[in-house]
């Protein structure tokens, strides 16, 4: 299903999203705790153990219907705006998930330190 959705364009992508929504409706949460867009899923939690738990739930659900979660594209953005803790190591089936300092979501750069300077600079330079 995913390969045909990718090859056939917008309508198939829309159908893919409808199917994904139906398959995962019971493990989804309201935004900002869970956000789906195209083939991206953003899971947000208040601590690393919650993220690990959510990640495992999604992994099991997707694999139970023959879909795969990309271990090479999965990243972990740790945000500690109070400077009180450090990131908990996360893994997918024993493979460590790399920690990133930022990621791009829907055109905006989300930075782990809470700043927006790099996103603003990028938008100014692109305009």
Backbone atoms as SQL, in Angstrom:
CREATE TABLE atoms (id INTEGER PRIMARY KEY, chain TEXT, resi INTEGER, resn TEXT, atom TEXT, x REAL, y REAL, z REAL);
INSERT INTO atoms VALUES
  (1, 'A', 1, 'UNK', 'N', 0.815, -1.195, 0.000),
  (2, 'A', 1, 'UNK', 'CA', 0.000, 0.000, 0.000),
  (3, 'A', 1, 'UNK', 'C', 0.853, 1.251, 0.000),
  (4, 'A', 2, 'UNK', 'N', 1.907, 1.302, 0.804),
  (5, 'A', 2, 'UNK', 'CA', 2.725, 2.509, 0.881),
  (6, 'A', 2, 'UNK', 'C', 3.406, 2.790, -0.430),
  (7, 'A', 3, 'UNK', 'N', 3.965, 1.763, -1.075),
  (8, 'A', 3, 'UNK', 'CA', 4.663, 1.999, -2.331),
  (9, 'A', 3, 'UNK', 'C', 3.702, 2.509, -3.395),
  (10, 'A', 4, 'UNK', 'N', 2.512, 1.927, -3.469),
  (11, 'A', 4, 'UNK', 'CA', 1.559, 2.412, -4.464),
  (12, 'A', 4, 'UNK', 'C', 1.088, 3.826, -4.126),
  (13, 'A', 5, 'UNK', 'N', 0.963, 4.139, -2.846),
  (14, 'A', 5, 'UNK', 'CA', 0.578, 5.493, -2.453),
  (15, 'A', 5, 'UNK', 'C', 1.655, 6.483, -2.865),
  (16, 'A', 6, 'UNK', 'N', 2.896, 6.106, -2.726),
  (17, 'A', 6, 'UNK', 'CA', 4.003, 6.989, -3.076),
  (18, 'A', 6, 'UNK', 'C', 4.065, 7.199, -4.583),
  (19, 'A', 7, 'UNK', 'N', 3.841, 6.168, -5.342),
  (20, 'A', 7, 'UNK', 'CA', 3.970, 6.246, -6.794),
  (21, 'A', 7, 'UNK', 'C', 2.797, 6.983, -7.428),
  (22, 'A', 8, 'UNK', 'N', 1.611, 6.808, -6.913),
  (23, 'A', 8, 'UNK', 'CA', 0.430, 7.320, -7.584),
  (24, 'A', 8, 'UNK', 'C', 0.071, 8.763, -7.269),
  (25, 'A', 9, 'UNK', 'N', 0.719, 9.384, -6.341),
  (26, 'A', 9, 'UNK', 'CA', 0.498, 10.809, -6.134),
  (27, 'A', 9, 'UNK', 'C', -0.503, 11.179, -5.062),
  (28, 'A', 10, 'UNK', 'N', -1.134, 12.353, -5.245),
  (29, 'A', 10, 'UNK', 'CA', -1.937, 12.971, -4.189),
  (30, 'A', 10, 'UNK', 'C', -3.130, 12.139, -3.731),
  (31, 'A', 11, 'UNK', 'N', -3.929, 11.634, -4.654),
  (32, 'A', 11, 'UNK', 'CA', -5.109, 10.889, -4.240),
  (33, 'A', 11, 'UNK', 'C', -4.706, 9.673, -3.423),
  (34, 'A', 12, 'UNK', 'N', -3.705, 8.936, -3.885),
  (35, 'A', 12, 'UNK', 'CA', -3.261, 7.769, -3.139),
  (36, 'A', 12, 'UNK', 'C', -2.659, 8.177, -1.802),
  (37, 'A', 13, 'UNK', 'N', -1.972, 9.308, -1.756),
  (38, 'A', 13, 'UNK', 'CA', -1.432, 9.791, -0.485),
  (39, 'A', 13, 'UNK', 'C', -2.569, 10.094, 0.479),
  (40, 'A', 14, 'UNK', 'N', -3.638, 10.684, -0.036),
  (41, 'A', 14, 'UNK', 'CA', -4.799, 10.975, 0.796),
  (42, 'A', 14, 'UNK', 'C', -5.419, 9.678, 1.313),
  (43, 'A', 15, 'UNK', 'N', -5.552, 8.688, 0.442),
  (44, 'A', 15, 'UNK', 'CA', -6.097, 7.396, 0.861),
  (45, 'A', 15, 'UNK', 'C', -5.193, 6.741, 1.897),
  (46, 'A', 16, 'UNK', 'N', -3.892, 6.875, 1.699),
  (47, 'A', 16, 'UNK', 'CA', -2.943, 6.322, 2.665),
  (48, 'A', 16, 'UNK', 'C', -3.147, 6.963, 4.035),
  (49, 'A', 17, 'UNK', 'N', -3.316, 8.281, 4.067),
  (50, 'A', 17, 'UNK', 'CA', -3.544, 8.974, 5.340),
  (51, 'A', 17, 'UNK', 'C', -4.851, 8.532, 5.996),
  (52, 'A', 18, 'UNK', 'N', -5.886, 8.323, 5.201),
  (53, 'A', 18, 'UNK', 'CA', -7.149, 7.839, 5.758),
  (54, 'A', 18, 'UNK', 'C', -6.976, 6.459, 6.384),
  (55, 'A', 19, 'UNK', 'N', -6.244, 5.600, 5.697),
  (56, 'A', 19, 'UNK', 'CA', -5.994, 4.252, 6.215),
  (57, 'A', 19, 'UNK', 'C', -5.152, 4.324, 7.480),
  (58, 'A', 20, 'UNK', 'N', -4.098, 5.139, 7.462),
  (59, 'A', 20, 'UNK', 'CA', -3.247, 5.294, 8.652),
  (60, 'A', 20, 'UNK', 'C', -4.067, 5.799, 9.834),
  (61, 'A', 21, 'UNK', 'N', -4.941, 6.750, 9.570),
  (62, 'A', 21, 'UNK', 'CA', -5.770, 7.301, 10.639),
  (63, 'A', 21, 'UNK', 'C', -6.673, 6.221, 11.225),
  (64, 'A', 22, 'UNK', 'N', -7.266, 5.404, 10.365),
  (65, 'A', 22, 'UNK', 'CA', -8.144, 4.334, 10.842),
  (66, 'A', 22, 'UNK', 'C', -7.366, 3.267, 11.609),
  (67, 'A', 23, 'UNK', 'N', -6.177, 2.920, 11.123),
  (68, 'A', 23, 'UNK', 'CA', -5.370, 1.877, 11.765),
  (69, 'A', 23, 'UNK', 'C', -4.838, 2.286, 13.131),
  (70, 'A', 24, 'UNK', 'N', -4.630, 3.586, 13.321),
  (71, 'A', 24, 'UNK', 'CA', -3.954, 4.035, 14.543),
  (72, 'A', 24, 'UNK', 'C', -4.822, 4.939, 15.413),
  (73, 'A', 25, 'UNK', 'N', -6.102, 5.021, 15.126),
  (74, 'A', 25, 'UNK', 'CA', -6.959, 5.973, 15.850),
  (75, 'A', 25, 'UNK', 'C', -6.952, 5.742, 17.358),
  (76, 'A', 26, 'UNK', 'N', -6.815, 4.499, 17.799),
  (77, 'A', 26, 'UNK', 'CA', -6.852, 4.237, 19.238),
  (78, 'A', 26, 'UNK', 'C', -5.539, 4.539, 19.947),
  (79, 'A', 27, 'UNK', 'N', -4.439, 4.710, 19.210),
  (80, 'A', 27, 'UNK', 'CA', -3.173, 5.067, 19.864),
  (81, 'A', 27, 'UNK', 'C', -2.775, 6.513, 19.591),
  (82, 'A', 28, 'UNK', 'N', -3.551, 7.186, 18.742),
  (83, 'A', 28, 'UNK', 'CA', -3.282, 8.603, 18.493),
  (84, 'A', 28, 'UNK', 'C', -3.756, 9.439, 19.673),
  (85, 'A', 29, 'UNK', 'N', -3.120, 10.587, 19.831),
  (86, 'A', 29, 'UNK', 'CA', -3.540, 11.570, 20.819),
  (87, 'A', 29, 'UNK', 'C', -3.756, 12.884, 20.089),
  (88, 'A', 30, 'UNK', 'N', -4.370, 13.832, 20.763),
  (89, 'A', 30, 'UNK', 'CA', -4.590, 15.137, 20.152),
  (90, 'A', 30, 'UNK', 'C', -3.265, 15.871, 19.990),
  (91, 'A', 31, 'UNK', 'N', -3.230, 16.779, 19.005),
  (92, 'A', 31, 'UNK', 'CA', -2.051, 17.617, 18.826),
  (93, 'A', 31, 'UNK', 'C', -1.875, 18.462, 20.081),
  (94, 'A', 32, 'UNK', 'N', -0.695, 18.717, 20.512),
  (95, 'A', 32, 'UNK', 'CA', 0.600, 18.460, 19.887),
  (96, 'A', 32, 'UNK', 'C', 1.226, 17.128, 20.283),
  (97, 'A', 33, 'UNK', 'N', 0.511, 16.263, 21.008),
  (98, 'A', 33, 'UNK', 'CA', 1.108, 15.021, 21.509),
  (99, 'A', 33, 'UNK', 'C', 1.320, 13.990, 20.413),
  (100, 'A', 34, 'UNK', 'N', 0.542, 14.070, 19.346),
  (101, 'A', 34, 'UNK', 'CA', 0.705, 13.172, 18.207),
  (102, 'A', 34, 'UNK', 'C', 0.255, 13.922, 16.968),
  (103, 'A', 35, 'UNK', 'N', 1.143, 14.028, 15.976),
  (104, 'A', 35, 'UNK', 'CA', 0.807, 14.742, 14.757),
  (105, 'A', 35, 'UNK', 'C', 1.220, 13.908, 13.556),
  (106, 'A', 36, 'UNK', 'N', 0.292, 13.734, 12.614),
  (107, 'A', 36, 'UNK', 'CA', 0.562, 13.009, 11.383),
  (108, 'A', 36, 'UNK', 'C', 0.508, 13.990, 10.227),
  (109, 'A', 37, 'UNK', 'N', 1.476, 13.877, 9.331),
  (110, 'A', 37, 'UNK', 'CA', 1.469, 14.682, 8.125),
  (111, 'A', 37, 'UNK', 'C', 2.182, 13.894, 7.041),
  (112, 'A', 38, 'UNK', 'N', 1.470, 13.627, 5.952),
  (113, 'A', 38, 'UNK', 'CA', 2.013, 12.815, 4.857),
  (114, 'A', 38, 'UNK', 'C', 2.546, 11.511, 5.439),
  (115, 'A', 39, 'UNK', 'N', 3.853, 11.283, 5.327),
  (116, 'A', 39, 'UNK', 'CA', 4.415, 10.039, 5.872),
  (117, 'A', 39, 'UNK', 'C', 5.245, 10.298, 7.124),
  (118, 'A', 40, 'UNK', 'N', 4.999, 11.417, 7.789),
  (119, 'A', 40, 'UNK', 'CA', 5.719, 11.753, 9.018),
  (120, 'A', 40, 'UNK', 'C', 4.792, 11.645, 10.223),
  (121, 'A', 41, 'UNK', 'N', 5.356, 11.179, 11.316),
  (122, 'A', 41, 'UNK', 'CA', 4.634, 11.109, 12.584),
  (123, 'A', 41, 'UNK', 'C', 5.504, 11.802, 13.619),
  (124, 'A', 42, 'UNK', 'N', 4.925, 12.724, 14.359),
  (125, 'A', 42, 'UNK', 'CA', 5.639, 13.383, 15.450),
  (126, 'A', 42, 'UNK', 'C', 4.957, 12.968, 16.747),
  (127, 'A', 43, 'UNK', 'N', 5.732, 12.367, 17.638),
  (128, 'A', 43, 'UNK', 'CA', 5.232, 11.969, 18.951),
  (129, 'A', 43, 'UNK', 'C', 5.869, 12.874, 19.991),
  (130, 'A', 44, 'UNK', 'N', 5.069, 13.443, 20.866),
  (131, 'A', 44, 'UNK', 'CA', 5.555, 14.367, 21.884),
  (132, 'A', 44, 'UNK', 'C', 5.145, 13.831, 23.250),
  (133, 'A', 45, 'UNK', 'N', 6.055, 13.920, 24.203),
  (134, 'A', 45, 'UNK', 'CA', 5.760, 13.479, 25.569),
  (135, 'A', 45, 'UNK', 'C', 6.540, 14.343, 26.543),
  (136, 'A', 46, 'UNK', 'N', 6.198, 14.219, 27.807),
  (137, 'A', 46, 'UNK', 'CA', 6.854, 15.022, 28.829),
  (138, 'A', 46, 'UNK', 'C', 8.162, 14.420, 29.315),
  (139, 'A', 47, 'UNK', 'N', 8.417, 13.150, 28.975),
  (140, 'A', 47, 'UNK', 'CA', 9.699, 12.546, 29.353),
  (141, 'A', 47, 'UNK', 'C', 10.060, 11.437, 28.373),
  (142, 'A', 48, 'UNK', 'N', 11.316, 11.020, 28.421),
  (143, 'A', 48, 'UNK', 'CA', 11.824, 10.031, 27.489),
  (144, 'A', 48, 'UNK', 'C', 11.147, 8.682, 27.581),
  (145, 'A', 49, 'UNK', 'N', 10.762, 8.275, 28.776),
  (146, 'A', 49, 'UNK', 'CA', 10.104, 6.979, 28.938),
  (147, 'A', 49, 'UNK', 'C', 8.740, 6.960, 28.252),
  (148, 'A', 50, 'UNK', 'N', 8.026, 8.080, 28.311),
  (149, 'A', 50, 'UNK', 'CA', 6.744, 8.183, 27.606),
  (150, 'A', 50, 'UNK', 'C', 6.954, 8.122, 26.096),
  (151, 'A', 51, 'UNK', 'N', 7.990, 8.799, 25.610),
  (152, 'A', 51, 'UNK', 'CA', 8.279, 8.770, 24.177),
  (153, 'A', 51, 'UNK', 'C', 8.586, 7.338, 23.752),
  (154, 'A', 52, 'UNK', 'N', 9.411, 6.633, 24.531),
  (155, 'A', 52, 'UNK', 'CA', 9.764, 5.249, 24.214),
  (156, 'A', 52, 'UNK', 'C', 8.511, 4.377, 24.167),
  (157, 'A', 53, 'UNK', 'N', 7.621, 4.552, 25.115),
  (158, 'A', 53, 'UNK', 'CA', 6.385, 3.775, 25.161),
  (159, 'A', 53, 'UNK', 'C', 5.506, 4.045, 23.940),
  (160, 'A', 54, 'UNK', 'N', 5.355, 5.319, 23.582),
  (161, 'A', 54, 'UNK', 'CA', 4.566, 5.684, 22.405),
  (162, 'A', 54, 'UNK', 'C', 5.196, 5.127, 21.135),
  (163, 'A', 55, 'UNK', 'N', 6.504, 5.238, 21.043),
  (164, 'A', 55, 'UNK', 'CA', 7.223, 4.751, 19.873),
  (165, 'A', 55, 'UNK', 'C', 7.024, 3.251, 19.694),
  (166, 'A', 56, 'UNK', 'N', 7.105, 2.504, 20.774),
  (167, 'A', 56, 'UNK', 'CA', 6.907, 1.056, 20.703),
  (168, 'A', 56, 'UNK', 'C', 5.474, 0.711, 20.303),
  (169, 'A', 57, 'UNK', 'N', 4.497, 1.464, 20.812),
  (170, 'A', 57, 'UNK', 'CA', 3.099, 1.223, 20.439),
  (171, 'A', 57, 'UNK', 'C', 2.898, 1.436, 18.942),
  (172, 'A', 58, 'UNK', 'N', 3.468, 2.522, 18.407),
  (173, 'A', 58, 'UNK', 'CA', 3.361, 2.796, 16.978),
  (174, 'A', 58, 'UNK', 'C', 4.098, 1.738, 16.165),
  (175, 'A', 59, 'UNK', 'N', 5.276, 1.352, 16.607),
  (176, 'A', 59, 'UNK', 'CA', 6.054, 0.333, 15.899),
  (177, 'A', 59, 'UNK', 'C', 5.258, -0.964, 15.801),
  (178, 'A', 60, 'UNK', 'N', 4.706, -1.424, 16.912),
  (179, 'A', 60, 'UNK', 'CA', 3.947, -2.679, 16.912),
  (180, 'A', 60, 'UNK', 'C', 2.699, -2.579, 16.039),
  (181, 'A', 61, 'UNK', 'N', 2.001, -1.446, 16.109),
  (182, 'A', 61, 'UNK', 'CA', 0.793, -1.293, 15.309),
  (183, 'A', 61, 'UNK', 'C', 1.117, -1.295, 13.819),
  (184, 'A', 62, 'UNK', 'N', 2.112, -0.523, 13.413),
  (185, 'A', 62, 'UNK', 'CA', 2.453, -0.451, 11.994),
  (186, 'A', 62, 'UNK', 'C', 2.935, -1.793, 11.473),
  (187, 'A', 63, 'UNK', 'N', 3.797, -2.455, 12.233),
  (188, 'A', 63, 'UNK', 'CA', 4.327, -3.737, 11.774),
  (189, 'A', 63, 'UNK', 'C', 3.264, -4.833, 11.791),
  (190, 'A', 64, 'UNK', 'N', 2.248, -4.705, 12.631),
  (191, 'A', 64, 'UNK', 'CA', 1.191, -5.723, 12.675),
  (192, 'A', 64, 'UNK', 'C', 0.337, -5.731, 11.409),
  (193, 'A', 65, 'UNK', 'N', 0.380, -4.637, 10.645),
  (194, 'A', 65, 'UNK', 'CA', -0.378, -4.571, 9.391),
  (195, 'A', 65, 'UNK', 'C', 0.544, -4.527, 8.174),
  (196, 'A', 66, 'UNK', 'N', 1.816, -4.868, 8.374),
  (197, 'A', 66, 'UNK', 'CA', 2.747, -4.962, 7.256),
  (198, 'A', 66, 'UNK', 'C', 3.458, -3.681, 6.879),
  (199, 'A', 67, 'UNK', 'N', 3.302, -2.618, 7.652),
  (200, 'A', 67, 'UNK', 'CA', 4.020, -1.370, 7.378),
  (201, 'A', 67, 'UNK', 'C', 5.301, -1.343, 8.191),
  (202, 'A', 68, 'UNK', 'N', 6.239, -0.514, 7.767),
  (203, 'A', 68, 'UNK', 'CA', 7.516, -0.438, 8.470),
  (204, 'A', 68, 'UNK', 'C', 7.794, 0.984, 8.914),
  (205, 'A', 69, 'UNK', 'N', 8.362, 1.100, 10.084),
  (206, 'A', 69, 'UNK', 'CA', 8.806, 2.382, 10.603),
  (207, 'A', 69, 'UNK', 'C', 10.292, 2.499, 10.270),
  (208, 'A', 70, 'UNK', 'N', 10.682, 3.554, 9.602),
  (209, 'A', 70, 'UNK', 'CA', 12.071, 3.709, 9.181),
  (210, 'A', 70, 'UNK', 'C', 12.979, 3.982, 10.368),
  (211, 'A', 71, 'UNK', 'N', 13.868, 3.049, 10.622),
  (212, 'A', 71, 'UNK', 'CA', 14.808, 3.221, 11.725),
  (213, 'A', 71, 'UNK', 'C', 15.903, 4.229, 11.374),
  (214, 'A', 72, 'UNK', 'N', 16.178, 4.411, 10.092),
  (215, 'A', 72, 'UNK', 'CA', 17.225, 5.357, 9.689),
  (216, 'A', 72, 'UNK', 'C', 16.721, 6.799, 9.672),
  (217, 'A', 73, 'UNK', 'N', 15.417, 7.002, 9.572),
  (218, 'A', 73, 'UNK', 'CA', 14.869, 8.361, 9.534),
  (219, 'A', 73, 'UNK', 'C', 14.286, 8.809, 10.870),
  (220, 'A', 74, 'UNK', 'N', 14.227, 7.899, 11.838),
  (221, 'A', 74, 'UNK', 'CA', 13.659, 8.241, 13.139),
  (222, 'A', 74, 'UNK', 'C', 14.677, 9.008, 13.959),
  (223, 'A', 75, 'UNK', 'N', 14.263, 10.150, 14.493),
  (224, 'A', 75, 'UNK', 'CA', 15.142, 10.994, 15.304),
  (225, 'A', 75, 'UNK', 'C', 14.434, 11.366, 16.598),
  (226, 'A', 76, 'UNK', 'N', 15.229, 11.778, 17.553),
  (227, 'A', 76, 'UNK', 'CA', 14.739, 12.122, 18.890),
  (228, 'A', 76, 'UNK', 'C', 15.212, 13.534, 19.210),
  (229, 'A', 77, 'UNK', 'N', 14.263, 14.452, 19.363),
  (230, 'A', 77, 'UNK', 'CA', 14.585, 15.832, 19.722),
  (231, 'A', 77, 'UNK', 'C', 14.288, 16.005, 21.201),
  (232, 'A', 78, 'UNK', 'N', 15.325, 16.221, 21.975),
  (233, 'A', 78, 'UNK', 'CA', 15.186, 16.406, 23.419),
  (234, 'A', 78, 'UNK', 'C', 15.107, 17.893, 23.718),
  (235, 'A', 79, 'UNK', 'N', 14.065, 18.291, 24.422),
  (236, 'A', 79, 'UNK', 'CA', 13.882, 19.693, 24.806),
  (237, 'A', 79, 'UNK', 'C', 13.822, 19.780, 26.323),
  (238, 'A', 80, 'UNK', 'N', 14.743, 20.510, 26.898),
  (239, 'A', 80, 'UNK', 'CA', 14.738, 20.730, 28.340),
  (240, 'A', 80, 'UNK', 'C', 14.972, 22.213, 28.563),
  (241, 'A', 81, 'UNK', 'N', 13.911, 22.973, 28.472),
  (242, 'A', 81, 'UNK', 'CA', 14.032, 24.421, 28.529),
  (243, 'A', 81, 'UNK', 'C', 14.450, 24.931, 29.897),
  (244, 'A', 82, 'UNK', 'N', 14.265, 24.122, 30.928),
  (245, 'A', 82, 'UNK', 'CA', 14.667, 24.528, 32.272),
  (246, 'A', 82, 'UNK', 'C', 16.080, 24.099, 32.621),
  (247, 'A', 83, 'UNK', 'N', 16.693, 23.270, 31.780),
  (248, 'A', 83, 'UNK', 'CA', 18.048, 22.800, 32.035),
  (249, 'A', 83, 'UNK', 'C', 18.161, 21.892, 33.246),
  (250, 'A', 84, 'UNK', 'N', 17.100, 21.142, 33.538),
  (251, 'A', 84, 'UNK', 'CA', 17.077, 20.337, 34.748),
  (252, 'A', 84, 'UNK', 'C', 17.345, 18.853, 34.529),
  (253, 'A', 85, 'UNK', 'N', 17.318, 18.394, 33.290),
  (254, 'A', 85, 'UNK', 'CA', 17.517, 16.964, 33.055),
  (255, 'A', 85, 'UNK', 'C', 18.331, 16.734, 31.792),
  (256, 'A', 86, 'UNK', 'N', 18.621, 15.476, 31.544),
  (257, 'A', 86, 'UNK', 'CA', 19.365, 15.112, 30.340),
  (258, 'A', 86, 'UNK', 'C', 18.552, 14.072, 29.576),
  (259, 'A', 87, 'UNK', 'N', 18.829, 13.896, 28.280),
  (260, 'A', 87, 'UNK', 'CA', 18.027, 12.981, 27.473),
  (261, 'A', 87, 'UNK', 'C', 18.160, 11.527, 27.922),
  (262, 'A', 88, 'UNK', 'N', 17.053, 10.815, 27.839),
  (263, 'A', 88, 'UNK', 'CA', 17.033, 9.379, 28.099),
  (264, 'A', 88, 'UNK', 'C', 17.321, 8.689, 26.772),
  (265, 'A', 89, 'UNK', 'N', 18.278, 7.768, 26.717),
  (266, 'A', 89, 'UNK', 'CA', 18.542, 7.071, 25.449),
  (267, 'A', 89, 'UNK', 'C', 17.313, 6.274, 24.996),
  (268, 'A', 90, 'UNK', 'N', 16.940, 6.429, 23.738),
  (269, 'A', 90, 'UNK', 'CA', 15.813, 5.696, 23.165),
  (270, 'A', 90, 'UNK', 'C', 16.325, 4.716, 22.126),
  (271, 'A', 91, 'UNK', 'N', 15.558, 3.642, 21.897),
  (272, 'A', 91, 'UNK', 'CA', 15.951, 2.640, 20.907),
  (273, 'A', 91, 'UNK', 'C', 14.713, 2.029, 20.273),
  (274, 'A', 92, 'UNK', 'N', 14.876, 1.591, 19.033),
  (275, 'A', 92, 'UNK', 'CA', 13.857, 0.827, 18.320),
  (276, 'A', 92, 'UNK', 'C', 14.404, -0.573, 18.117),
  (277, 'A', 93, 'UNK', 'N', 13.792, -1.539, 18.726),
  (278, 'A', 93, 'UNK', 'CA', 14.242, -2.935, 18.665),
  (279, 'A', 93, 'UNK', 'C', 15.758, -3.057, 18.811),
  (280, 'A', 94, 'UNK', 'N', 16.285, -2.394, 19.817),
  (281, 'A', 94, 'UNK', 'CA', 17.709, -2.477, 20.117),
  (282, 'A', 94, 'UNK', 'C', 18.592, -1.504, 19.360),
  (283, 'A', 95, 'UNK', 'N', 18.061, -0.836, 18.352),
  (284, 'A', 95, 'UNK', 'CA', 18.837, 0.135, 17.580),
  (285, 'A', 95, 'UNK', 'C', 18.667, 1.514, 18.209),
  (286, 'A', 96, 'UNK', 'N', 19.765, 2.127, 18.677),
  (287, 'A', 96, 'UNK', 'CA', 19.654, 3.453, 19.303),
  (288, 'A', 96, 'UNK', 'C', 19.097, 4.493, 18.331),
  (289, 'A', 97, 'UNK', 'N', 18.260, 5.369, 18.842),
  (290, 'A', 97, 'UNK', 'CA', 17.710, 6.460, 18.042),
  (291, 'A', 97, 'UNK', 'C', 18.592, 7.679, 18.263),
  (292, 'A', 98, 'UNK', 'N', 19.128, 8.247, 17.179),
  (293, 'A', 98, 'UNK', 'CA', 20.007, 9.406, 17.346),
  (294, 'A', 98, 'UNK', 'C', 19.261, 10.632, 17.871),
  (295, 'A', 99, 'UNK', 'N', 19.938, 11.365, 18.732),
  (296, 'A', 99, 'UNK', 'CA', 19.388, 12.612, 19.259),
  (297, 'A', 99, 'UNK', 'C', 19.800, 13.736, 18.317),
  (298, 'A', 100, 'UNK', 'N', 18.843, 14.558, 17.922),
  (299, 'A', 100, 'UNK', 'CA', 19.140, 15.684, 17.038),
  (300, 'A', 100, 'UNK', 'C', 18.914, 16.984, 17.806),
  (301, 'A', 101, 'UNK', 'N', 19.493, 18.060, 17.315),
  (302, 'A', 101, 'UNK', 'CA', 19.332, 19.354, 17.980),
  (303, 'A', 101, 'UNK', 'C', 18.154, 20.140, 17.408),
  (304, 'A', 102, 'UNK', 'N', 17.678, 19.725, 16.228),
  (305, 'A', 102, 'UNK', 'CA', 16.539, 20.378, 15.601),
  (306, 'A', 102, 'UNK', 'C', 15.980, 19.475, 14.508),
  (307, 'A', 103, 'UNK', 'N', 14.772, 19.777, 14.058),
  (308, 'A', 103, 'UNK', 'CA', 14.228, 19.101, 12.889),
  (309, 'A', 103, 'UNK', 'C', 13.224, 20.016, 12.215),
  (310, 'A', 104, 'UNK', 'N', 13.008, 19.766, 10.938),
  (311, 'A', 104, 'UNK', 'CA', 12.095, 20.589, 10.163),
  (312, 'A', 104, 'UNK', 'C', 10.742, 19.883, 10.121),
  (313, 'A', 105, 'UNK', 'N', 9.697, 20.599, 10.503),
  (314, 'A', 105, 'UNK', 'CA', 8.345, 20.053, 10.464),
  (315, 'A', 105, 'UNK', 'C', 7.421, 21.076, 9.830),
  (316, 'A', 106, 'UNK', 'N', 6.774, 20.685, 8.747),
  (317, 'A', 106, 'UNK', 'CA', 5.860, 21.556, 8.005),
  (318, 'A', 106, 'UNK', 'C', 6.501, 22.894, 7.661),
  (319, 'A', 107, 'UNK', 'N', 7.764, 22.847, 7.275),
  (320, 'A', 107, 'UNK', 'CA', 8.471, 24.037, 6.838),
  (321, 'A', 107, 'UNK', 'C', 9.123, 24.854, 7.927),
  (322, 'A', 108, 'UNK', 'N', 8.841, 24.555, 9.175),
  (323, 'A', 108, 'UNK', 'CA', 9.442, 25.306, 10.283),
  (324, 'A', 108, 'UNK', 'C', 10.531, 24.483, 10.949),
  (325, 'A', 109, 'UNK', 'N', 11.561, 25.169, 11.390),
  (326, 'A', 109, 'UNK', 'CA', 12.653, 24.511, 12.093),
  (327, 'A', 109, 'UNK', 'C', 12.344, 24.532, 13.583),
  (328, 'A', 110, 'UNK', 'N', 12.200, 23.344, 14.159),
  (329, 'A', 110, 'UNK', 'CA', 11.949, 23.210, 15.593),
  (330, 'A', 110, 'UNK', 'C', 13.290, 22.929, 16.256),
  (331, 'A', 111, 'UNK', 'N', 13.701, 23.802, 17.173),
  (332, 'A', 111, 'UNK', 'CA', 14.993, 23.659, 17.836),
  (333, 'A', 111, 'UNK', 'C', 14.799, 23.154, 19.261),
  (334, 'A', 112, 'UNK', 'N', 15.656, 22.236, 19.667),
  (335, 'A', 112, 'UNK', 'CA', 15.573, 21.648, 20.990),
  (336, 'A', 112, 'UNK', 'C', 15.827, 22.628, 22.115),
  (337, 'A', 113, 'UNK', 'N', 16.525, 23.714, 21.822),
  (338, 'A', 113, 'UNK', 'CA', 16.819, 24.699, 22.868),
  (339, 'A', 113, 'UNK', 'C', 15.720, 25.756, 22.993),
  (340, 'A', 114, 'UNK', 'N', 14.666, 25.629, 22.193),
  (341, 'A', 114, 'UNK', 'CA', 13.536, 26.551, 22.282),
  (342, 'A', 114, 'UNK', 'C', 13.708, 27.839, 21.511),
  (343, 'A', 115, 'UNK', 'N', 14.856, 28.047, 20.910),
  (344, 'A', 115, 'UNK', 'CA', 15.093, 29.278, 20.165),
  (345, 'A', 115, 'UNK', 'C', 14.486, 29.185, 18.767),
  (346, 'A', 116, 'UNK', 'N', 14.328, 30.317, 18.121),
  (347, 'A', 116, 'UNK', 'CA', 13.770, 30.364, 16.769),
  (348, 'A', 116, 'UNK', 'C', 14.711, 31.068, 15.798),
  (349, 'A', 117, 'UNK', 'N', 15.898, 31.443, 16.259),
  (350, 'A', 117, 'UNK', 'CA', 16.800, 32.261, 15.447),
  (351, 'A', 117, 'UNK', 'C', 17.182, 31.592, 14.132),
  (352, 'A', 118, 'UNK', 'N', 17.475, 30.306, 14.128),
  (353, 'A', 118, 'UNK', 'CA', 17.878, 29.637, 12.890),
  (354, 'A', 118, 'UNK', 'C', 16.721, 29.563, 11.909),
  (355, 'A', 119, 'UNK', 'N', 15.506, 29.356, 12.401),
  (356, 'A', 119, 'UNK', 'CA', 14.335, 29.320, 11.529),
  (357, 'A', 119, 'UNK', 'C', 14.083, 30.698, 10.925),
  (358, 'A', 120, 'UNK', 'N', 14.171, 31.739, 11.730),
  (359, 'A', 120, 'UNK', 'CA', 13.963, 33.105, 11.235),
  (360, 'A', 120, 'UNK', 'C', 15.027, 33.456, 10.198),
  (361, 'A', 121, 'UNK', 'N', 16.283, 33.126, 10.488),
  (362, 'A', 121, 'UNK', 'CA', 17.372, 33.397, 9.543),
  (363, 'A', 121, 'UNK', 'C', 17.139, 32.674, 8.225),
  (364, 'A', 122, 'UNK', 'N', 16.734, 31.411, 8.293),
  (365, 'A', 122, 'UNK', 'CA', 16.464, 30.637, 7.074),
  (366, 'A', 122, 'UNK', 'C', 15.337, 31.276, 6.266),
  (367, 'A', 123, 'UNK', 'N', 14.278, 31.705, 6.938),
  (368, 'A', 123, 'UNK', 'CA', 13.146, 32.317, 6.234),
  (369, 'A', 123, 'UNK', 'C', 13.532, 33.657, 5.601),
  (370, 'A', 124, 'UNK', 'N', 14.360, 34.436, 6.287),
  (371, 'A', 124, 'UNK', 'CA', 14.815, 35.715, 5.731),
  (372, 'A', 124, 'UNK', 'C', 15.672, 35.476, 4.499),
  (373, 'A', 125, 'UNK', 'N', 16.591, 34.513, 4.586),
  (374, 'A', 125, 'UNK', 'CA', 17.474, 34.220, 3.459),
  (375, 'A', 125, 'UNK', 'C', 16.731, 33.601, 2.287),
  (376, 'A', 126, 'UNK', 'N', 15.631, 32.902, 2.547),
  (377, 'A', 126, 'UNK', 'CA', 14.853, 32.272, 1.481),
  (378, 'A', 126, 'UNK', 'C', 13.928, 33.259, 0.786),
  (379, 'A', 127, 'UNK', 'N', 13.567, 34.339, 1.485),
  (380, 'A', 127, 'UNK', 'CA', 12.570, 35.289, 0.977),
  (381, 'A', 127, 'UNK', 'C', 13.133, 36.225, 0.013);
